[in-house]
Amino acid sequence: MNEANDELAFEPHEEELLSRVAWHYYHDGLTQSEIGERLNLSRIKVSRMLDRGRKMGLIHVHINSSYGGCFALEAKLQEIYGLDEARVIPAQESGNINDRLAEAASQYLMGRLKDQEMLAVGWGATVMGTLQRLARTLSYRDISLVSLTGGVSAYIEGVASGRSSQNVHLIPAPLVVSQENIAEAIRAERHVVEVMSMARTANYALVGIGAVADEATLIASGYASRSQFEIFRRQGAVGDIIGIFYDQNGVPLDLPFHKMLVGLDFEALSAIPQVIAAAGGPKKVDAIRAAARGGRIDVLITDEPTAQAIIEKDQA
Amino acid sequence: MNEANDELAFEPHEEELLSRVAWHYYHDGLTQSEIGERLNLSRIKVSRMLDRGRKMGLIHVHINSSYGGCFALEAKLQEIYGLDEARVIPAQESGNINDRLAEAASQYLMGRLKDQEMLAVGWGATVMGTLQRLARTLSYRDISLVSLTGGVSAYIEGVASGRSSQNVHLIPAPLVVSQENIAEAIRAERHVVEVMSMARTANYALVGIGAVADEATLIASGYASRSQFEIFRRQGAVGDIIGIFYDQNGVPLDLPFHKMLVGLDFEALSAIPQVIAAAGGPKKVDAIRAAARGGRIDVLITDEPTAQAIIEKDQA
DNA sequence: GTTTTCGTCGATCATATGATCACGATGCGC
DNA sequence: GCGCATCGTGATCATATGATCGACGAAAAC
């Protein structure tokens, strides 16, 4: 697991200084040394401030082009699956796909989120990365966060910490419990009911898409076992969103596992105005394709080879 | 005058490549050499592409902070003068203030302009700089340009050239003519009437603010003489917007000069939903302050010392 | 066809940048 | 009070970057 413990808060004064440094650097084109002289800082400190600014999303580079992602693929995805929007990021051999998807997703959301809106979040590594990058934007624009499922406290709290103004509502439970009646009991808890009904009112939902593969985060984090996955696969599962497995048409399966989940169901998820999924990689092609075919998602953020693979399967 | 003749159009294929390069550089953090290897380009070419991308506004750096401009000053300006929005850019000793204001103004407009809206533009060096930086955004979003006054053809045509899809409507006349009856005749011309009534329907107006000083662009470009300015000053003029001089309360003066202008009057200007002024520098303090007091503008983009000076005068 | 002019390209080199290291300050537990 | 860990700082150095220059090739002028 990645560390989500970076201290994301800093002094207002420091923030002003950082903004000023960034302005001089990017807009005025001064060198770091020049900025240092002006503001009485060592060159190296200026460098570090810029670094932090970039990491924390204070500095944001936007590529103002229809090709920012691969336009042709985006158009095809939108057309074939009736998506509101598709974002495709260029291919790259090395580097972590999830980080790059998270970058693209956070960028998409930064452009979309308005003041005081509410964002519901699902589960998974990409979602986590996206939230980390969004942390600053969220608090600036007074965005509320709400979880779609249990089991997210660990990483959301990391993101939210240090900012008091932010409204964060988590389902205080694990993603999956061991027995159906326990899940029922948890879902009936007053606090859980409250958060879940709040999640239904969110403006956007940000979700990952899981493949039915041994590397799945669900298995890595102990919420499911390989043998369970094998059973799911036999029953036709090709992927999952917020823990719900669906077949190749994006129709949810009738699995006992689903009864043990603590979180919203597909019906409630679809009722959220815009469901945004960020996922990519060869293992996830079928999972993403099925989700798109079934209309489970409104916005898809993925990478170039994955988009290519998805489209090829549906044009054959 | 600056050259506005840079070739702003380029091949679609090249644009895709440029976007890809920019993506790798800014989002993936690859070095220019690595990008060159991947895409079979020499390192130096990658460097030049990035350079071009920045110059042409394809790459856009946003500083995601309330301090991106100096927040405290912005808040005060908004409060004192009832502005919709104020942008204050940090102080800098050296460097051309107008360029930095133009940068800030173009950035503001990029964030605000929606597809197919119409932008009316006034007169002045800052306006020109802003338009140059905006050129790409304008054509991408299919923004129409319309002039608020005569005398702008020289620089607007430079900005608009090379893009056919763009709608540009100019008042085909000088800013000022030598006699009142000539001005009347021009204003009655069918084409002039058409453009002026189109300007009234614009969503935004972008204007400069001129000081009543010998360095004024109006004088430099020969539209007015120093002796005229001296007379204006005696009559209480502190500044002008699109050639119309006003007193320290922002109330337009009754000058013969105004009768010889070809362009909209203040009443028509105020009818445009959002009038955006970009101006700064010690000479312009009074001019800006009066414009703000008189409610002539809705959005002010200025620099830190100027903002400070303006506010001090009104708090004393 | 020749010459001129312009623009593009890559090599070279000075500079800007960020990675690493070692130091000192600060905070924490014993 | 005394280590101990942690963090921020600046010094040093390897690397990334972009400015300059000459060469090449294409288009235009003659």
XYZ file of C-alpha atoms in Angstrom, chain A residues 20-291:
272
model
C 3.981 33.811 -4.954
C 6.975 31.663 -5.743
C 4.951 29.632 -8.168
C 3.634 32.737 -9.849
C 7.070 34.177 -10.334
C 8.374 30.903 -11.623
C 5.653 29.917 -14.024
C 4.109 33.177 -15.070
C 7.001 35.589 -14.884
C 9.561 33.070 -16.018
C 12.073 33.967 -13.325
C 14.690 31.415 -12.342
C 14.650 29.893 -8.917
C 17.742 31.876 -7.943
C 16.120 35.150 -8.925
C 13.047 34.323 -6.901
C 15.285 33.428 -3.986
C 17.001 36.798 -4.127
C 13.756 38.681 -4.315
C 12.079 36.897 -1.445
C 15.151 36.210 0.663
C 15.099 32.484 0.306
C 17.860 30.116 -0.615
C 17.621 28.828 -4.149
C 17.242 25.304 -2.903
C 14.328 26.264 -0.735
C 12.549 27.775 -3.694
C 13.135 24.541 -5.555
C 11.652 22.582 -2.704
C 8.657 24.826 -2.405
C 7.884 24.355 -6.063
C 8.278 20.642 -5.626
C 5.831 20.614 -2.761
C 3.445 22.814 -4.664
C 3.412 20.382 -7.529
C 2.999 17.351 -5.292
C 0.164 18.908 -3.380
C -1.751 19.964 -6.423
C -1.293 23.656 -5.739
C 0.399 23.953 -9.079
C -1.560 22.489 -11.849
C -0.505 22.031 -15.447
C -3.274 21.885 -17.954
C -2.746 20.836 -21.542
C -5.141 22.909 -23.533
C -5.790 20.636 -26.441
C -8.342 18.313 -27.847
C -5.500 15.835 -28.087
C -4.702 16.146 -24.377
C -5.717 12.567 -24.359
C -6.103 10.681 -27.557
C -9.002 12.362 -29.159
C -9.973 9.714 -31.660
C -10.235 7.018 -29.014
C -12.159 9.287 -26.693
C -14.694 10.039 -29.372
C -15.136 6.351 -30.182
C -15.627 5.395 -26.557
C -18.224 8.086 -26.117
C -20.029 7.051 -29.235
C -20.025 3.286 -28.734
C -21.009 3.264 -25.086
C -22.939 6.487 -24.853
C -20.631 7.905 -22.235
C -20.950 11.524 -21.168
C -17.232 11.833 -21.493
C -14.143 9.715 -22.003
C -10.563 10.624 -21.199
C -7.765 8.581 -22.671
C -4.196 9.173 -21.567
C -1.297 8.453 -23.904
C 0.492 5.135 -23.819
C 3.612 4.741 -21.779
C 5.654 1.609 -21.309
C 7.142 2.241 -17.915
C 5.642 3.980 -14.942
C 2.714 3.182 -12.762
C -0.529 3.243 -14.707
C -2.536 3.887 -11.596
C -0.611 7.031 -10.770
C -1.140 8.384 -14.231
C -4.816 7.544 -14.183
C -5.130 9.178 -10.794
C -3.485 12.261 -12.201
C -5.920 12.369 -15.094
C -8.906 11.698 -12.878
C -7.967 14.390 -10.400
C -7.568 16.762 -13.272
C -10.951 15.908 -14.628
C -12.564 16.425 -11.261
C -10.734 19.674 -10.595
C -12.298 21.043 -13.721
C -15.718 19.727 -12.873
C -16.255 20.200 -9.149
C -17.983 23.379 -8.114
C -18.080 24.980 -4.706
C -19.963 23.069 -2.071
C -20.780 20.063 -4.157
C -20.587 16.540 -2.845
C -18.366 13.787 -4.157
C -19.036 10.151 -3.337
C -16.070 7.842 -3.510
C -15.703 4.136 -3.967
C -12.916 1.807 -3.325
C -9.532 1.045 -4.815
C -6.008 2.169 -5.440
C -6.853 4.580 -8.243
C -9.548 6.260 -6.207
C -7.108 6.689 -3.369
C -4.491 8.254 -5.600
C -7.031 10.597 -7.089
C -8.188 11.772 -3.688
C -4.659 12.469 -2.574
C -4.117 14.707 -5.546
C -7.454 16.368 -5.049
C -7.020 17.105 -1.361
C -6.258 20.761 -1.823
C -9.002 21.407 -4.305
C -11.489 19.688 -2.084
C -10.838 21.939 0.853
C -10.627 25.102 -1.214
C -13.950 24.578 -2.811
C -15.556 23.250 0.298
C -16.362 19.910 -1.282
C -17.976 17.273 0.885
C -16.766 13.725 0.635
C -18.950 10.734 1.305
C -18.132 7.081 0.953
C -20.137 4.706 -1.202
C -19.036 1.681 0.775
C -17.430 0.664 4.018
C -13.743 0.034 4.347
C -12.467 3.351 3.102
C -11.639 5.096 6.354
C -7.959 4.282 6.190
C -7.134 6.308 3.156
C -9.800 8.961 3.193
C -8.847 10.046 6.652
C -5.313 10.516 5.473
C -6.534 12.812 2.761
C -8.933 14.740 4.911
C -6.682 15.217 7.902
C -5.418 18.652 8.711
C -8.383 20.407 7.184
C -11.158 21.197 9.547
C -13.489 22.904 7.110
C -13.999 19.796 5.106
C -17.037 17.637 5.488
C -16.184 13.991 5.300
C -18.756 11.316 5.860
C -17.598 7.737 6.005
C -19.528 4.560 6.384
C -18.068 3.318 9.659
C -17.765 -0.309 8.725
C -15.636 -2.682 6.683
C -16.377 -3.206 3.014
C -17.384 -6.819 3.521
C -18.339 -8.714 6.627
C -18.380 -12.432 7.161
C -22.111 -13.043 7.473
C -25.200 -11.808 5.813
C -27.041 -11.015 9.023
C -24.138 -8.961 10.345
C -24.136 -6.938 7.142
C -27.859 -6.399 7.515
C -27.406 -5.238 11.078
C -24.686 -2.808 10.098
C -26.700 -1.451 7.219
C -29.524 -0.794 9.650
C -27.365 1.220 12.036
C -28.532 4.780 12.265
C -25.203 6.338 11.401
C -24.672 4.003 8.470
C -28.147 4.711 7.161
C -27.483 8.413 7.397
C -24.223 8.295 5.486
C -25.689 6.059 2.833
C -28.623 8.316 2.240
C -26.242 11.239 2.072
C -24.227 9.376 -0.543
C -27.367 9.114 -2.668
C -27.474 12.890 -2.875
C -23.920 13.262 -4.154
C -23.320 15.125 -7.384
C -20.569 12.822 -8.551
C -19.374 9.347 -7.744
C -15.761 8.395 -8.263
C -15.218 4.656 -8.535
C -12.576 2.190 -9.566
C -13.222 -0.877 -11.671
C -11.836 -4.191 -10.452
C -10.835 -7.114 -12.601
C -11.602 -10.688 -11.592
C -7.922 -11.501 -11.318
C -5.652 -12.697 -8.560
C -3.961 -9.305 -8.334
C -7.219 -7.571 -7.455
C -7.047 -5.105 -4.601
C -10.010 -6.873 -3.043
C -7.851 -9.963 -2.616
C -4.702 -8.086 -1.656
C -6.513 -6.334 1.137
C -8.113 -9.496 2.430
C -11.737 -8.731 1.612
C -12.009 -11.717 -0.685
C -10.091 -14.898 -1.363
C -8.777 -16.401 -4.547
C -11.180 -19.288 -4.290
C -14.088 -16.900 -4.027
C -12.850 -15.140 -7.121
C -12.660 -18.473 -8.916
C -16.304 -19.080 -8.099
C -17.277 -15.608 -9.243
C -15.479 -16.180 -12.496
C -17.324 -19.446 -13.095
C -20.588 -17.622 -12.598
C -19.652 -15.193 -15.320
C -18.178 -12.302 -13.371
C -15.803 -10.141 -15.377
C -15.361 -7.213 -13.010
C -16.614 -5.304 -10.006
C -17.500 -1.777 -9.017
C -17.673 -0.928 -5.308
C -17.543 -4.652 -4.589
C -20.449 -5.626 -6.818
C -19.579 -8.162 -9.505
C -21.218 -8.078 -12.900
C -21.237 -10.147 -16.055
C -19.947 -9.212 -19.484
C -22.993 -7.072 -20.113
C -22.541 -5.133 -16.926
C -25.507 -6.818 -15.243
C -24.901 -7.501 -11.565
C -24.711 -11.157 -10.607
C -26.699 -12.705 -7.830
C -23.909 -13.661 -5.448
C -23.994 -14.370 -1.734
C -20.942 -12.108 -1.506
C -23.064 -9.103 -2.397
C -25.307 -9.680 0.587
C -22.318 -9.289 2.869
C -21.269 -5.918 1.446
C -21.776 -2.703 3.336
C -22.437 -0.021 0.774
C -24.732 1.224 -1.937
C -26.124 -1.059 -4.606
C -26.011 -0.499 -8.366
C -29.410 1.075 -8.450
C -28.425 3.731 -5.969
C -25.105 4.261 -7.703
C -26.780 4.846 -11.051
C -29.027 7.430 -9.461
C -26.005 9.642 -8.823
C -25.887 12.147 -11.684
C -22.402 11.341 -12.872
C -20.499 8.160 -12.131
C -16.838 8.579 -12.982
C -14.629 5.530 -13.322
C -10.871 5.574 -13.547
C -9.274 2.277 -14.482
C -6.831 0.841 -16.938
C -4.385 -1.924 -17.705
C -4.622 -5.141 -19.719
C -6.251 -7.143 -16.924
C -9.136 -4.744 -16.724
C -10.155 -4.578 -20.350
C -13.136 -6.898 -20.000
C -14.203 -5.397 -16.706
C -14.218 -1.885 -18.103
C -15.886 -2.894 -21.311
C -18.704 -4.648 -19.487
C -19.213 -1.693 -17.162
